[in-house]
Amino acid sequence: MKKDAVLKLSMISLMAALSYVAFTYLKINIPLPGGSTAFHLGNTFCVLAALLMGGVPGGLAGAIGMSLADIMDPLYINVAPKTMFLKFMIGLVTGILAHKVFKIRKLEGKDLTLKVVLSAAGGMAFNVIGEPLFGYLYYQFILNMPDKAVNTLMKFNALTTGVNAILAVIIATILYLALYKRFKNSEVMKRLSPENE
């Protein structure tokens, strides 16, 4: 049992690091009045972690990695609390769909691919809706930004969030299916399984 906890903690740390690197180094910043938005691949590893380990570990990986990336970047430091909440929820929703609703560890072939895509899309759909909604409230009422700046930021944010979601679903699905095919019968995959909790 202790080995499983160490393995899961190591995987959460690895996925957090990959989220951090993907957001920090694989992004295109779009500076705007009152803030910034970006095309990036950070959500990919939050979704992948949730597919591999379940919702809470996936959410923690995304929340930790991408919040640290925000804290380390002067353009995003003020949105780190919002990022922490939203990325945790991406992982949680993806993991619940993947492991509680669809039970992807028991599937094969086209059915597995479809359910992995649906799980990843569900987590990212939460973000596509939650990011602009929660972002609007956060910028307007917590950061007290002017209406015009908030509206401009939210329009661009909706665009980047949608593109980021599509990229995350495609890449996380490809990575998960490649890893699952290679390691599905390994002891490591069994120990990472959310069904063992």
mmCIF file of N, CA and C in Angstrom, residues 97-165:
data_model
loop_
_atom_site.group_PDB
_atom_site.id
_atom_site.type_symbol
_atom_site.label_atom_id
_atom_site.label_comp_id
_atom_site.label_asym_id
_atom_site.label_seq_id
_atom_site.Cartn_x
_atom_site.Cartn_y
_atom_site.Cartn_z
ATOM 1 N N LEU A 97 -15.634 10.780 -15.347
ATOM 2 C CA LEU A 97 -16.184 10.216 -16.586
ATOM 3 C C LEU A 97 -15.424 8.953 -17.009
ATOM 4 N N ALA A 98 -14.104 9.022 -16.986
ATOM 5 C CA ALA A 98 -13.285 7.907 -17.471
ATOM 6 C C ALA A 98 -13.415 6.661 -16.607
ATOM 7 N N HIS A 99 -13.380 6.844 -15.288
ATOM 8 C CA HIS A 99 -13.259 5.676 -14.413
ATOM 9 C C HIS A 99 -14.535 5.296 -13.675
ATOM 10 N N LYS A 100 -15.416 6.242 -13.442
ATOM 11 C CA LYS A 100 -16.665 5.925 -12.744
ATOM 12 C C LYS A 100 -17.817 5.690 -13.717
ATOM 13 N N VAL A 101 -17.887 6.504 -14.767
ATOM 14 C CA VAL A 101 -18.991 6.395 -15.724
ATOM 15 C C VAL A 101 -18.667 5.368 -16.811
ATOM 16 N N PHE A 102 -17.531 5.558 -17.511
ATOM 17 C CA PHE A 102 -17.222 4.707 -18.663
ATOM 18 C C PHE A 102 -16.372 3.481 -18.325
ATOM 19 N N LYS A 103 -15.679 3.509 -17.186
ATOM 20 C CA LYS A 103 -14.820 2.395 -16.758
ATOM 21 C C LYS A 103 -13.858 1.976 -17.881
ATOM 22 N N ILE A 104 -13.027 2.928 -18.301
ATOM 23 C CA ILE A 104 -12.168 2.735 -19.468
ATOM 24 C C ILE A 104 -11.157 1.602 -19.304
ATOM 25 N N ARG A 105 -10.810 1.237 -18.089
ATOM 26 C CA ARG A 105 -9.837 0.152 -17.890
ATOM 27 C C ARG A 105 -10.394 -1.210 -18.309
ATOM 28 N N LYS A 106 -11.706 -1.295 -18.492
ATOM 29 C CA LYS A 106 -12.330 -2.569 -18.865
ATOM 30 C C LYS A 106 -12.698 -2.619 -20.346
ATOM 31 N N LEU A 107 -12.305 -1.594 -21.100
ATOM 32 C CA LEU A 107 -12.699 -1.503 -22.508
ATOM 33 C C LEU A 107 -11.530 -1.801 -23.434
ATOM 34 N N GLU A 108 -11.856 -2.096 -24.679
ATOM 35 C CA GLU A 108 -10.853 -2.368 -25.714
ATOM 36 C C GLU A 108 -11.294 -1.725 -27.029
ATOM 37 N N GLY A 109 -10.364 -1.593 -27.955
ATOM 38 C CA GLY A 109 -10.659 -1.199 -29.327
ATOM 39 C C GLY A 109 -11.324 0.155 -29.488
ATOM 40 N N LYS A 110 -12.281 0.201 -30.421
ATOM 41 C CA LYS A 110 -12.965 1.456 -30.751
ATOM 42 C C LYS A 110 -13.774 1.985 -29.575
ATOM 43 N N ASP A 111 -14.326 1.067 -28.774
ATOM 44 C CA ASP A 111 -15.097 1.491 -27.604
ATOM 45 C C ASP A 111 -14.201 2.238 -26.608
ATOM 46 N N LEU A 112 -12.992 1.730 -26.411
ATOM 47 C CA LEU A 112 -12.028 2.397 -25.536
ATOM 48 C C LEU A 112 -11.701 3.783 -26.084
ATOM 49 N N THR A 113 -11.383 3.865 -27.357
ATOM 50 C CA THR A 113 -11.036 5.152 -27.963
ATOM 51 C C THR A 113 -12.169 6.160 -27.806
ATOM 52 N N LEU A 114 -13.392 5.740 -28.108
ATOM 53 C CA LEU A 114 -14.544 6.631 -27.993
ATOM 54 C C LEU A 114 -14.726 7.131 -26.567
ATOM 55 N N LYS A 115 -14.628 6.232 -25.585
ATOM 56 C CA LYS A 115 -14.856 6.615 -24.192
ATOM 57 C C LYS A 115 -13.723 7.485 -23.648
ATOM 58 N N VAL A 116 -12.506 7.264 -24.118
ATOM 59 C CA VAL A 116 -11.393 8.135 -23.723
ATOM 60 C C VAL A 116 -11.614 9.536 -24.291
ATOM 61 N N VAL A 117 -12.017 9.610 -25.556
ATOM 62 C CA VAL A 117 -12.301 10.919 -26.180
ATOM 63 C C VAL A 117 -13.438 11.619 -25.426
ATOM 64 N N LEU A 118 -14.510 10.891 -25.122
ATOM 65 C CA LEU A 118 -15.642 11.494 -24.401
ATOM 66 C C LEU A 118 -15.245 11.964 -23.010
ATOM 67 N N SER A 119 -14.418 11.190 -22.324
ATOM 68 C CA SER A 119 -13.957 11.579 -20.981
ATOM 69 C C SER A 119 -13.118 12.849 -21.046
ATOM 70 N N ALA A 120 -12.152 12.859 -21.963
ATOM 71 C CA ALA A 120 -11.295 14.038 -22.126
ATOM 72 C C ALA A 120 -12.121 15.248 -22.550
ATOM 73 N N ALA A 121 -13.058 15.033 -23.472
ATOM 74 C CA ALA A 121 -13.912 16.133 -23.941
ATOM 75 C C ALA A 121 -14.799 16.660 -22.820
ATOM 76 N N GLY A 122 -15.253 15.778 -21.952
ATOM 77 C CA GLY A 122 -16.078 16.214 -20.818
ATOM 78 C C GLY A 122 -15.309 17.131 -19.877
ATOM 79 N N GLY A 123 -14.070 16.743 -19.557
ATOM 80 C CA GLY A 123 -13.242 17.595 -18.699
ATOM 81 C C GLY A 123 -12.947 18.932 -19.339
ATOM 82 N N MET A 124 -12.651 18.904 -20.622
ATOM 83 C CA MET A 124 -12.339 20.146 -21.314
ATOM 84 C C MET A 124 -13.593 20.982 -21.569
ATOM 85 N N ALA A 125 -14.752 20.335 -21.710
ATOM 86 C CA ALA A 125 -16.009 21.089 -21.852
ATOM 87 C C ALA A 125 -16.275 21.889 -20.582
ATOM 88 N N PHE A 126 -15.969 21.274 -19.423
ATOM 89 C CA PHE A 126 -16.097 22.025 -18.174
ATOM 90 C C PHE A 126 -15.237 23.283 -18.242
ATOM 91 N N ASN A 127 -14.008 23.149 -18.731
ATOM 92 C CA ASN A 127 -13.109 24.295 -18.800
ATOM 93 C C ASN A 127 -13.574 25.329 -19.819
ATOM 94 N N VAL A 128 -14.096 24.878 -20.956
ATOM 95 C CA VAL A 128 -14.568 25.810 -21.986
ATOM 96 C C VAL A 128 -15.718 26.668 -21.446
ATOM 97 N N ILE A 129 -16.553 26.083 -20.605
ATOM 98 C CA ILE A 129 -17.648 26.836 -19.986
ATOM 99 C C ILE A 129 -17.157 27.580 -18.747
ATOM 100 N N GLY A 130 -16.385 26.882 -17.912
ATOM 101 C CA GLY A 130 -15.954 27.449 -16.636
ATOM 102 C C GLY A 130 -14.943 28.565 -16.748
ATOM 103 N N GLU A 131 -14.015 28.457 -17.690
ATOM 104 C CA GLU A 131 -12.963 29.478 -17.822
ATOM 105 C C GLU A 131 -13.541 30.864 -18.098
ATOM 106 N N PRO A 132 -14.379 31.047 -19.119
ATOM 107 C CA PRO A 132 -14.935 32.389 -19.336
ATOM 108 C C PRO A 132 -15.885 32.838 -18.210
ATOM 109 N N LEU A 133 -16.703 31.911 -17.714
ATOM 110 C CA LEU A 133 -17.663 32.279 -16.670
ATOM 111 C C LEU A 133 -16.949 32.639 -15.366
ATOM 112 N N PHE A 134 -16.130 31.715 -14.891
ATOM 113 C CA PHE A 134 -15.400 31.955 -13.647
ATOM 114 C C PHE A 134 -14.409 33.099 -13.834
ATOM 115 N N GLY A 135 -13.785 33.153 -15.038
ATOM 116 C CA GLY A 135 -12.840 34.222 -15.337
ATOM 117 C C GLY A 135 -13.489 35.596 -15.287
ATOM 118 N N TYR A 136 -14.691 35.705 -15.859
ATOM 119 C CA TYR A 136 -15.407 36.980 -15.837
ATOM 120 C C TYR A 136 -15.649 37.432 -14.388
ATOM 121 N N LEU A 137 -16.159 36.520 -13.579
ATOM 122 C CA LEU A 137 -16.427 36.851 -12.174
ATOM 123 C C LEU A 137 -15.136 37.201 -11.435
ATOM 124 N N TYR A 138 -14.083 36.441 -11.702
ATOM 125 C CA TYR A 138 -12.797 36.660 -11.039
ATOM 126 C C TYR A 138 -12.220 38.030 -11.402
ATOM 127 N N TYR A 139 -12.174 38.340 -12.704
ATOM 128 C CA TYR A 139 -11.621 39.622 -13.137
ATOM 129 C C TYR A 139 -12.493 40.798 -12.689
ATOM 130 N N GLN A 140 -13.802 40.629 -12.786
ATOM 131 C CA GLN A 140 -14.725 41.720 -12.472
ATOM 132 C C GLN A 140 -14.794 42.015 -10.973
ATOM 133 N N PHE A 141 -14.946 40.972 -10.157
ATOM 134 C CA PHE A 141 -15.241 41.195 -8.744
ATOM 135 C C PHE A 141 -14.052 41.000 -7.811
ATOM 136 N N ILE A 142 -13.114 40.143 -8.161
ATOM 137 C CA ILE A 142 -11.956 39.953 -7.285
ATOM 138 C C ILE A 142 -10.830 40.902 -7.673
ATOM 139 N N LEU A 143 -10.536 40.980 -8.973
ATOM 140 C CA LEU A 143 -9.474 41.878 -9.429
ATOM 141 C C LEU A 143 -9.981 43.287 -9.730
ATOM 142 N N ASN A 144 -11.314 43.461 -9.751
ATOM 143 C CA ASN A 144 -11.944 44.774 -9.930
ATOM 144 C C ASN A 144 -11.447 45.509 -11.180
ATOM 145 N N MET A 145 -11.409 44.781 -12.300
ATOM 146 C CA MET A 145 -10.962 45.369 -13.565
ATOM 147 C C MET A 145 -12.114 46.118 -14.236
ATOM 148 N N PRO A 146 -11.814 47.086 -15.082
ATOM 149 C CA PRO A 146 -12.858 47.811 -15.811
ATOM 150 C C PRO A 146 -13.621 46.878 -16.763
ATOM 151 N N ASP A 147 -14.905 47.187 -16.974
ATOM 152 C CA ASP A 147 -15.778 46.354 -17.817
ATOM 153 C C ASP A 147 -15.209 46.123 -19.212
ATOM 154 N N LYS A 148 -14.718 47.173 -19.837
ATOM 155 C CA LYS A 148 -14.232 47.056 -21.213
ATOM 156 C C LYS A 148 -13.051 46.090 -21.294
ATOM 157 N N ALA A 149 -12.129 46.190 -20.351
ATOM 158 C CA ALA A 149 -10.962 45.294 -20.336
ATOM 159 C C ALA A 149 -11.395 43.857 -20.096
ATOM 160 N N VAL A 150 -12.348 43.653 -19.182
ATOM 161 C CA VAL A 150 -12.838 42.301 -18.884
ATOM 162 C C VAL A 150 -13.513 41.702 -20.109
ATOM 163 N N ASN A 151 -14.355 42.473 -20.773
ATOM 164 C CA ASN A 151 -15.060 41.967 -21.958
ATOM 165 C C ASN A 151 -14.090 41.598 -23.080
ATOM 166 N N THR A 152 -13.085 42.430 -23.327
ATOM 167 C CA THR A 152 -12.083 42.129 -24.353
ATOM 168 C C THR A 152 -11.313 40.873 -23.990
ATOM 169 N N LEU A 153 -10.886 40.793 -22.739
ATOM 170 C CA LEU A 153 -10.129 39.631 -22.275
ATOM 171 C C LEU A 153 -10.955 38.352 -22.398
ATOM 172 N N MET A 154 -12.231 38.412 -22.059
ATOM 173 C CA MET A 154 -13.079 37.223 -22.100
ATOM 174 C C MET A 154 -13.348 36.744 -23.532
ATOM 175 N N LYS A 155 -13.443 37.680 -24.473
ATOM 176 C CA LYS A 155 -13.642 37.277 -25.876
ATOM 177 C C LYS A 155 -12.442 36.491 -26.391
ATOM 178 N N PHE A 156 -11.248 37.010 -26.154
ATOM 179 C CA PHE A 156 -10.045 36.314 -26.588
ATOM 180 C C PHE A 156 -9.844 35.025 -25.791
ATOM 181 N N ASN A 157 -10.171 35.075 -24.513
ATOM 182 C CA ASN A 157 -10.030 33.910 -23.645
ATOM 183 C C ASN A 157 -10.916 32.763 -24.116
ATOM 184 N N ALA A 158 -12.119 33.078 -24.563
ATOM 185 C CA ALA A 158 -13.031 32.042 -25.062
ATOM 186 C C ALA A 158 -12.430 31.357 -26.292
ATOM 187 N N LEU A 159 -11.806 32.130 -27.169
ATOM 188 C CA LEU A 159 -11.169 31.566 -28.359
ATOM 189 C C LEU A 159 -10.002 30.659 -27.986
ATOM 190 N N THR A 160 -9.096 31.164 -27.164
ATOM 191 C CA THR A 160 -7.922 30.358 -26.803
ATOM 192 C C THR A 160 -8.316 29.125 -25.997
ATOM 193 N N THR A 161 -9.306 29.260 -25.126
ATOM 194 C CA THR A 161 -9.754 28.117 -24.329
ATOM 195 C C THR A 161 -10.324 27.022 -25.219
ATOM 196 N N GLY A 162 -11.076 27.400 -26.243
ATOM 197 C CA GLY A 162 -11.636 26.416 -27.167
ATOM 198 C C GLY A 162 -10.560 25.680 -27.947
ATOM 199 N N VAL A 163 -9.591 26.422 -28.475
ATOM 200 C CA VAL A 163 -8.491 25.795 -29.219
ATOM 201 C C VAL A 163 -7.666 24.896 -28.298
ATOM 202 N N ASN A 164 -7.361 25.394 -27.095
ATOM 203 C CA ASN A 164 -6.600 24.595 -26.131
ATOM 204 C C ASN A 164 -7.337 23.304 -25.775
ATOM 205 N N ALA A 165 -8.656 23.381 -25.676
ATOM 206 C CA ALA A 165 -9.457 22.192 -25.344
ATOM 207 C C ALA A 165 -9.361 21.144 -26.436
#
